[in-house]
Short mmCIF file of the N, C-alpha and C atoms (twelve columns), coordinates in Angstrom:
data_MODEL
# 
_entry.id   MODEL 
# 
loop_
_atom_site.group_PDB 
_atom_site.id 
_atom_site.type_symbol 
_atom_site.label_atom_id 
_atom_site.label_alt_id 
_atom_site.label_comp_id 
_atom_site.label_asym_id 
_atom_site.label_seq_id 
_atom_site.Cartn_x 
_atom_site.Cartn_y 
_atom_site.Cartn_z 
_atom_site.pdbx_PDB_model_num 
ATOM 1   N N  . MET A 1  0.845   -1.176 0.000   1 
ATOM 2   C CA . MET A 1  0.000   0.000  0.000   1 
ATOM 3   C C  . MET A 1  0.893   1.243  0.000   1 
ATOM 4   N N  . LEU A 2  0.554   2.229  -0.832  1 
ATOM 5   C CA . LEU A 2  1.321   3.466  -0.919  1 
ATOM 6   C C  . LEU A 2  0.864   4.441  0.150   1 
ATOM 7   N N  . LYS A 3  1.828   5.038  0.783   1 
ATOM 8   C CA . LYS A 3  1.502   6.064  1.773   1 
ATOM 9   C C  . LYS A 3  1.666   7.446  1.146   1 
ATOM 10  N N  . VAL A 4  0.832   8.341  1.566   1 
ATOM 11  C CA . VAL A 4  0.922   9.716  1.105   1 
ATOM 12  C C  . VAL A 4  1.757   10.485 2.117   1 
ATOM 13  N N  . LYS A 5  2.800   11.116 1.619   1 
ATOM 14  C CA . LYS A 5  3.661   11.897 2.502   1 
ATOM 15  C C  . LYS A 5  3.079   13.305 2.641   1 
ATOM 16  N N  . VAL A 6  2.826   13.714 3.849   1 
ATOM 17  C CA . VAL A 6  2.269   15.030 4.121   1 
ATOM 18  C C  . VAL A 6  3.422   15.988 4.369   1 
ATOM 19  N N  . LEU A 7  3.444   17.051 3.600   1 
ATOM 20  C CA . LEU A 7  4.495   18.048 3.775   1 
ATOM 21  C C  . LEU A 7  4.140   18.963 4.944   1 
ATOM 22  N N  . GLN A 8  5.015   19.065 5.886   1 
ATOM 23  C CA . GLN A 8  4.795   19.950 7.026   1 
ATOM 24  C C  . GLN A 8  5.382   21.325 6.713   1 
ATOM 25  N N  . GLY A 9  4.632   22.348 6.996   1 
ATOM 26  C CA . GLY A 9  5.123   23.706 6.780   1 
ATOM 27  C C  . GLY A 9  5.256   24.070 5.311   1 
ATOM 28  N N  . PHE A 10 4.350   23.574 4.494   1 
ATOM 29  C CA . PHE A 10 4.429   23.821 3.065   1 
ATOM 30  C C  . PHE A 10 4.282   25.298 2.729   1 
ATOM 31  N N  . TRP A 11 3.422   26.013 3.444   1 
ATOM 32  C CA . TRP A 11 3.152   27.421 3.161   1 
ATOM 33  C C  . TRP A 11 4.011   28.360 3.999   1 
ATOM 34  N N  . ARG A 12 4.935   27.833 4.744   1 
ATOM 35  C CA . ARG A 12 5.716   28.660 5.671   1 
ATOM 36  C C  . ARG A 12 6.523   29.736 4.955   1 
ATOM 37  N N  . GLU A 13 7.096   29.417 3.828   1 
ATOM 38  C CA . GLU A 13 7.966   30.354 3.125   1 
ATOM 39  C C  . GLU A 13 7.224   31.226 2.103   1 
ATOM 40  N N  . SER A 14 5.934   31.084 1.975   1 
ATOM 41  C CA . SER A 14 5.217   31.776 0.909   1 
ATOM 42  C C  . SER A 14 5.038   33.270 1.153   1 
ATOM 43  N N  . ALA A 15 5.147   33.743 2.377   1 
ATOM 44  C CA . ALA A 15 4.947   35.162 2.662   1 
ATOM 45  C C  . ALA A 15 6.244   35.953 2.650   1 
ATOM 46  N N  . ARG A 16 7.358   35.289 2.486   1 
ATOM 47  C CA . ARG A 16 8.639   36.007 2.478   1 
ATOM 48  C C  . ARG A 16 8.799   36.755 1.156   1 
ATOM 49  N N  . PRO A 17 9.440   37.911 1.209   1 
ATOM 50  C CA . PRO A 17 9.656   38.648 -0.042  1 
ATOM 51  C C  . PRO A 17 10.674  37.939 -0.933  1 
ATOM 52  N N  . ALA A 18 10.497  38.091 -2.221  1 
ATOM 53  C CA . ALA A 18 11.425  37.469 -3.174  1 
ATOM 54  C C  . ALA A 18 12.754  38.207 -3.140  1 
ATOM 55  N N  . ARG A 19 13.847  37.447 -3.136  1 
ATOM 56  C CA . ARG A 19 15.181  38.029 -3.056  1 
ATOM 57  C C  . ARG A 19 16.099  37.340 -4.048  1 
ATOM 58  N N  . ILE A 20 17.064  38.092 -4.544  1 
ATOM 59  C CA . ILE A 20 18.129  37.558 -5.379  1 
ATOM 60  C C  . ILE A 20 19.421  37.844 -4.627  1 
ATOM 61  N N  . PHE A 21 19.992  36.811 -4.056  1 
ATOM 62  C CA . PHE A 21 21.150  36.915 -3.177  1 
ATOM 63  C C  . PHE A 21 20.836  37.872 -2.038  1 
ATOM 64  N N  . PHE A 22 21.440  39.053 -2.003  1 
ATOM 65  C CA . PHE A 22 21.204  40.002 -0.921  1 
ATOM 66  C C  . PHE A 22 20.248  41.114 -1.335  1 
ATOM 67  N N  . MET A 23 19.793  41.123 -2.585  1 
ATOM 68  C CA . MET A 23 18.986  42.213 -3.115  1 
ATOM 69  C C  . MET A 23 17.514  41.843 -3.179  1 
ATOM 70  N N  . SER A 24 16.694  42.873 -3.170  1 
ATOM 71  C CA . SER A 24 15.271  42.678 -3.384  1 
ATOM 72  C C  . SER A 24 15.033  42.287 -4.839  1 
ATOM 73  N N  . ALA A 25 13.975  41.561 -5.095  1 
ATOM 74  C CA . ALA A 25 13.689  41.117 -6.459  1 
ATOM 75  C C  . ALA A 25 13.238  42.266 -7.359  1 
ATOM 76  N N  . TYR A 26 12.972  43.427 -6.800  1 
ATOM 77  C CA . TYR A 26 12.602  44.589 -7.603  1 
ATOM 78  C C  . TYR A 26 13.786  45.123 -8.403  1 
ATOM 79  N N  . VAL A 27 14.979  44.628 -8.160  1 
ATOM 80  C CA . VAL A 27 16.180  45.062 -8.869  1 
ATOM 81  C C  . VAL A 27 16.335  44.315 -10.196 1 
ATOM 82  N N  . VAL A 28 15.483  43.341 -10.454 1 
ATOM 83  C CA . VAL A 28 15.614  42.516 -11.655 1 
ATOM 84  C C  . VAL A 28 15.485  43.349 -12.930 1 
ATOM 85  N N  . GLY A 29 14.601  44.316 -12.949 1 
ATOM 86  C CA . GLY A 29 14.422  45.150 -14.152 1 
ATOM 87  C C  . GLY A 29 15.689  45.883 -14.540 1 
ATOM 88  N N  . PRO A 30 16.260  46.713 -13.644 1 
ATOM 89  C CA . PRO A 30 17.516  47.375 -13.994 1 
ATOM 90  C C  . PRO A 30 18.682  46.405 -14.214 1 
ATOM 91  N N  . LEU A 31 18.682  45.272 -13.521 1 
ATOM 92  C CA . LEU A 31 19.734  44.279 -13.724 1 
ATOM 93  C C  . LEU A 31 19.663  43.692 -15.132 1 
ATOM 94  N N  . MET A 32 18.473  43.348 -15.588 1 
ATOM 95  C CA . MET A 32 18.313  42.825 -16.941 1 
ATOM 96  C C  . MET A 32 18.632  43.894 -17.981 1 
ATOM 97  N N  . LEU A 33 18.238  45.130 -17.716 1 
ATOM 98  C CA . LEU A 33 18.576  46.225 -18.630 1 
ATOM 99  C C  . LEU A 33 20.086  46.369 -18.740 1 
ATOM 100 N N  . PHE A 34 20.782  46.282 -17.607 1 
ATOM 101 C CA . PHE A 34 22.241  46.388 -17.632 1 
ATOM 102 C C  . PHE A 34 22.874  45.210 -18.372 1 
ATOM 103 N N  . LEU A 35 22.388  44.007 -18.127 1 
ATOM 104 C CA . LEU A 35 22.976  42.843 -18.781 1 
ATOM 105 C C  . LEU A 35 22.719  42.821 -20.289 1 
ATOM 106 N N  . LEU A 36 21.599  43.381 -20.727 1 
ATOM 107 C CA . LEU A 36 21.284  43.396 -22.153 1 
ATOM 108 C C  . LEU A 36 21.817  44.620 -22.881 1 
ATOM 109 N N  . HIS A 37 22.110  45.691 -22.140 1 
ATOM 110 C CA . HIS A 37 22.586  46.929 -22.745 1 
ATOM 111 C C  . HIS A 37 23.669  47.501 -21.829 1 
ATOM 112 N N  . ILE A 38 24.865  46.970 -21.913 1 
ATOM 113 C CA . ILE A 38 25.935  47.331 -20.990 1 
ATOM 114 C C  . ILE A 38 26.512  48.692 -21.381 1 
ATOM 115 N N  . ARG A 39 26.159  49.679 -20.578 1 
ATOM 116 C CA . ARG A 39 26.668  51.042 -20.720 1 
ATOM 117 C C  . ARG A 39 26.903  51.590 -19.323 1 
ATOM 118 N N  . TYR A 40 27.612  52.719 -19.249 1 
ATOM 119 C CA . TYR A 40 27.866  53.320 -17.942 1 
ATOM 120 C C  . TYR A 40 26.587  53.822 -17.276 1 
ATOM 121 N N  . TRP A 41 25.661  54.350 -18.073 1 
ATOM 122 C CA . TRP A 41 24.437  54.879 -17.472 1 
ATOM 123 C C  . TRP A 41 23.543  53.760 -16.950 1 
ATOM 124 N N  . THR A 42 23.558  52.580 -17.593 1 
ATOM 125 C CA . THR A 42 22.762  51.484 -17.056 1 
ATOM 126 C C  . THR A 42 23.411  50.908 -15.798 1 
ATOM 127 N N  . LEU A 43 24.740  50.934 -15.735 1 
ATOM 128 C CA . LEU A 43 25.425  50.536 -14.504 1 
ATOM 129 C C  . LEU A 43 25.078  51.508 -13.384 1 
ATOM 130 N N  . GLY A 44 25.070  52.792 -13.694 1 
ATOM 131 C CA . GLY A 44 24.683  53.794 -12.696 1 
ATOM 132 C C  . GLY A 44 23.256  53.617 -12.228 1 
ATOM 133 N N  . LEU A 45 22.354  53.343 -13.169 1 
ATOM 134 C CA . LEU A 45 20.955  53.098 -12.812 1 
ATOM 135 C C  . LEU A 45 20.819  51.875 -11.915 1 
ATOM 136 N N  . LEU A 46 21.565  50.825 -12.224 1 
ATOM 137 C CA . LEU A 46 21.540  49.618 -11.414 1 
ATOM 138 C C  . LEU A 46 22.057  49.896 -10.006 1 
ATOM 139 N N  . LEU A 47 23.159  50.621 -9.887  1 
ATOM 140 C CA . LEU A 47 23.725  50.917 -8.565  1 
ATOM 141 C C  . LEU A 47 22.812  51.834 -7.752  1 
ATOM 142 N N  . VAL A 48 22.191  52.808 -8.404  1 
ATOM 143 C CA . VAL A 48 21.248  53.691 -7.703  1 
ATOM 144 C C  . VAL A 48 20.031  52.905 -7.239  1 
ATOM 145 N N  . THR A 49 19.541  51.983 -8.072  1 
ATOM 146 C CA . THR A 49 18.392  51.158 -7.693  1 
ATOM 147 C C  . THR A 49 18.728  50.255 -6.519  1 
ATOM 148 N N  . ILE A 50 19.909  49.638 -6.536  1 
ATOM 149 C CA . ILE A 50 20.319  48.787 -5.424  1 
ATOM 150 C C  . ILE A 50 20.451  49.599 -4.146  1 
ATOM 151 N N  . ALA A 51 21.025  50.802 -4.250  1 
ATOM 152 C CA . ALA A 51 21.164  51.662 -3.065  1 
ATOM 153 C C  . ALA A 51 19.794  52.093 -2.539  1 
ATOM 154 N N  . ALA A 52 18.883  52.456 -3.437  1 
ATOM 155 C CA . ALA A 52 17.539  52.875 -3.020  1 
ATOM 156 C C  . ALA A 52 16.793  51.726 -2.349  1 
ATOM 157 N N  . MET A 53 16.874  50.530 -2.910  1 
ATOM 158 C CA . MET A 53 16.207  49.378 -2.294  1 
ATOM 159 C C  . MET A 53 16.809  49.047 -0.938  1 
ATOM 160 N N  . SER A 54 18.117  49.214 -0.808  1 
ATOM 161 C CA . SER A 54 18.763  48.965 0.490   1 
ATOM 162 C C  . SER A 54 18.294  49.961 1.542   1 
ATOM 163 N N  . ILE A 55 18.176  51.222 1.151   1 
ATOM 164 C CA . ILE A 55 17.706  52.247 2.087   1 
ATOM 165 C C  . ILE A 55 16.259  51.994 2.465   1 
ATOM 166 N N  . ILE A 56 15.426  51.664 1.485   1 
ATOM 167 C CA . ILE A 56 14.016  51.379 1.753   1 
ATOM 168 C C  . ILE A 56 13.878  50.198 2.710   1 
ATOM 169 N N  . GLU A 57 14.640  49.132 2.464   1 
ATOM 170 C CA . GLU A 57 14.573  47.959 3.334   1 
ATOM 171 C C  . GLU A 57 15.138  48.241 4.709   1 
ATOM 172 N N  . ARG A 58 16.081  49.157 4.806   1 
ATOM 173 C CA . ARG A 58 16.647  49.531 6.113   1 
ATOM 174 C C  . ARG A 58 15.579  50.154 7.013   1 
ATOM 175 N N  . PHE A 59 14.652  50.893 6.408   1 
ATOM 176 C CA . PHE A 59 13.550  51.488 7.156   1 
ATOM 177 C C  . PHE A 59 12.402  50.512 7.368   1 
ATOM 178 N N  . GLY A 60 12.485  49.315 6.820   1 
ATOM 179 C CA . GLY A 60 11.475  48.289 7.050   1 
ATOM 180 C C  . GLY A 60 10.313  48.304 6.078   1 
ATOM 181 N N  . TYR A 61 10.479  48.972 4.950   1 
ATOM 182 C CA . TYR A 61 9.413   49.041 3.956   1 
ATOM 183 C C  . TYR A 61 9.735   48.130 2.771   1 
ATOM 184 N N  . THR A 62 8.678   47.747 2.066   1 
ATOM 185 C CA . THR A 62 8.862   47.157 0.747   1 
ATOM 186 C C  . THR A 62 8.671   48.282 -0.263  1 
ATOM 187 N N  . PRO A 63 9.146   48.154 -1.490  1 
ATOM 188 C CA . PRO A 63 9.001   49.254 -2.448  1 
ATOM 189 C C  . PRO A 63 7.565   49.734 -2.684  1 
ATOM 190 N N  . PRO A 64 6.543   48.857 -2.823  1 
ATOM 191 C CA . PRO A 64 5.185   49.400 -2.981  1 
ATOM 192 C C  . PRO A 64 4.704   50.167 -1.751  1 
ATOM 193 N N  . VAL A 65 5.047   49.699 -0.559  1 
ATOM 194 C CA . VAL A 65 4.638   50.399 0.662   1 
ATOM 195 C C  . VAL A 65 5.381   51.724 0.786   1 
ATOM 196 N N  . ALA A 66 6.642   51.761 0.370   1 
ATOM 197 C CA . ALA A 66 7.410   53.002 0.410   1 
ATOM 198 C C  . ALA A 66 6.818   54.039 -0.541  1 
ATOM 199 N N  . ILE A 67 6.371   53.599 -1.706  1 
ATOM 200 C CA . ILE A 67 5.738   54.529 -2.648  1 
ATOM 201 C C  . ILE A 67 4.452   55.093 -2.057  1 
ATOM 202 N N  . LEU A 68 3.658   54.252 -1.402  1 
ATOM 203 C CA . LEU A 68 2.429   54.738 -0.759  1 
ATOM 204 C C  . LEU A 68 2.740   55.699 0.385   1 
ATOM 205 N N  . ALA A 69 3.795   55.430 1.151   1 
ATOM 206 C CA . ALA A 69 4.173   56.313 2.257   1 
ATOM 207 C C  . ALA A 69 4.646   57.660 1.738   1 
ATOM 208 N N  . ILE A 70 5.412   57.672 0.662   1 
ATOM 209 C CA . ILE A 70 5.872   58.937 0.072   1 
ATOM 210 C C  . ILE A 70 4.695   59.715 -0.486  1 
ATOM 211 N N  . ARG A 71 3.759   59.009 -1.137  1 
ATOM 212 C CA . ARG A 71 2.570   59.682 -1.661  1 
ATOM 213 C C  . ARG A 71 1.734   60.286 -0.544  1 
ATOM 214 N N  . ALA A 72 1.593   59.569 0.575   1 
ATOM 215 C CA . ALA A 72 0.840   60.088 1.708   1 
ATOM 216 C C  . ALA A 72 1.554   61.282 2.336   1 
ATOM 217 N N  . TRP A 73 2.886   61.257 2.345   1 
ATOM 218 C CA . TRP A 73 3.641   62.381 2.906   1 
ATOM 219 C C  . TRP A 73 3.453   63.638 2.052   1 
ATOM 220 N N  . PHE A 74 3.453   63.483 0.717   1 
ATOM 221 C CA . PHE A 74 3.231   64.632 -0.157  1 
ATOM 222 C C  . PHE A 74 1.798   65.135 -0.078  1 
ATOM 223 N N  . ALA A 75 0.844   64.250 0.099   1 
ATOM 224 C CA . ALA A 75 -0.563  64.644 0.130   1 
ATOM 225 C C  . ALA A 75 -0.909  65.449 1.372   1 
ATOM 226 N N  . GLY A 76 -0.238  65.166 2.484   1 
ATOM 227 C CA . GLY A 76 -0.503  65.901 3.706   1 
ATOM 228 C C  . GLY A 76 -1.615  65.284 4.524   1 
ATOM 229 N N  . LYS A 77 -1.962  65.961 5.615   1 
ATOM 230 C CA . LYS A 77 -2.951  65.411 6.533   1 
ATOM 231 C C  . LYS A 77 -4.361  65.926 6.289   1 
ATOM 232 N N  . LEU A 78 -4.513  66.977 5.505   1 
ATOM 233 C CA . LEU A 78 -5.824  67.541 5.247   1 
ATOM 234 C C  . LEU A 78 -6.550  66.722 4.185   1 
ATOM 235 N N  . VAL A 79 -7.743  66.251 4.533   1 
ATOM 236 C CA . VAL A 79 -8.555  65.481 3.596   1 
ATOM 237 C C  . VAL A 79 -9.776  66.313 3.250   1 
ATOM 238 N N  . LYS A 80 -9.917  66.654 1.974   1 
ATOM 239 C CA . LYS A 80 -11.040 67.478 1.534   1 
ATOM 240 C C  . LYS A 80 -12.177 66.590 1.076   1 
ATOM 241 N N  . ARG A 81 -13.381 67.074 1.270   1 
ATOM 242 C CA . ARG A 81 -14.564 66.332 0.863   1 
ATOM 243 C C  . ARG A 81 -14.723 66.425 -0.641  1 
ATOM 244 N N  . ARG A 82 -14.987 65.291 -1.262  1 
ATOM 245 C CA . ARG A 82 -15.235 65.272 -2.699  1 
ATOM 246 C C  . ARG A 82 -16.724 65.374 -2.962  1 
ATOM 247 N N  . LYS A 83 -17.065 65.980 -4.065  1 
ATOM 248 C CA . LYS A 83 -18.463 66.055 -4.453  1 
ATOM 249 C C  . LYS A 83 -18.896 64.689 -4.960  1 
ATOM 250 N N  . SER A 84 -19.961 64.179 -4.427  1 
ATOM 251 C CA . SER A 84 -20.405 62.837 -4.788  1 
ATOM 252 C C  . SER A 84 -21.274 62.874 -6.037  1 
ATOM 253 N N  . PHE A 85 -21.177 61.852 -6.835  1 
ATOM 254 C CA . PHE A 85 -22.049 61.733 -7.996  1 
ATOM 255 C C  . PHE A 85 -23.443 61.261 -7.599  1 
ATOM 256 N N  . PHE A 86 -23.558 60.688 -6.408  1 
ATOM 257 C CA . PHE A 86 -24.807 60.083 -5.986  1 
ATOM 258 C C  . PHE A 86 -25.539 60.922 -4.944  1 
ATOM 259 N N  . ASN A 87 -25.420 62.245 -5.008  1 
ATOM 260 C CA . ASN A 87 -26.077 63.081 -4.018  1 
ATOM 261 C C  . ASN A 87 -27.443 63.572 -4.469  1 
ATOM 262 N N  . LYS A 88 -27.957 63.059 -5.562  1 
ATOM 263 C CA . LYS A 88 -29.282 63.474 -6.040  1 
ATOM 264 C C  . LYS A 88 -30.353 62.746 -5.259  1 
ATOM 265 N N  . ARG A 89 -31.443 63.405 -5.057  1 
ATOM 266 C CA . ARG A 89 -32.561 62.812 -4.322  1 
ATOM 267 C C  . ARG A 89 -33.375 61.909 -5.246  1 
ATOM 268 N N  . LEU A 90 -33.845 60.823 -4.708  1 
ATOM 269 C CA . LEU A 90 -34.601 59.873 -5.522  1 
ATOM 270 C C  . LEU A 90 -36.115 60.106 -5.474  1 
ATOM 271 N N  . ASP A 91 -36.583 60.964 -4.578  1 
ATOM 272 C CA . ASP A 91 -38.033 61.135 -4.404  1 
ATOM 273 C C  . ASP A 91 -38.597 62.279 -5.227  1 
ATOM 274 N N  . ASN A 92 -37.890 62.792 -6.192  1 
ATOM 275 C CA . ASN A 92 -38.402 63.909 -7.006  1 
ATOM 276 C C  . ASN A 92 -39.406 63.442 -7.994  1 
# 
């Protein structure tokens, strides 16, 4: 009779962020650009991207969360009321 092997902790690693060696996986775009088009400016772009991702991760953010935090910082704390499209009365 065949036994079914149950994997323990199968989903344990699924919430970890994707990484390539020591870098975030968000560096893949500039890395591929550099590997396919080797120029000084693409090397500079790659190094700036790696430095930016390192700084972002140092503060404990992921790149999408960092973008939302920067957007919220620029927007400020004042929230203005928007005019609603659904403010018409239905009993007319």
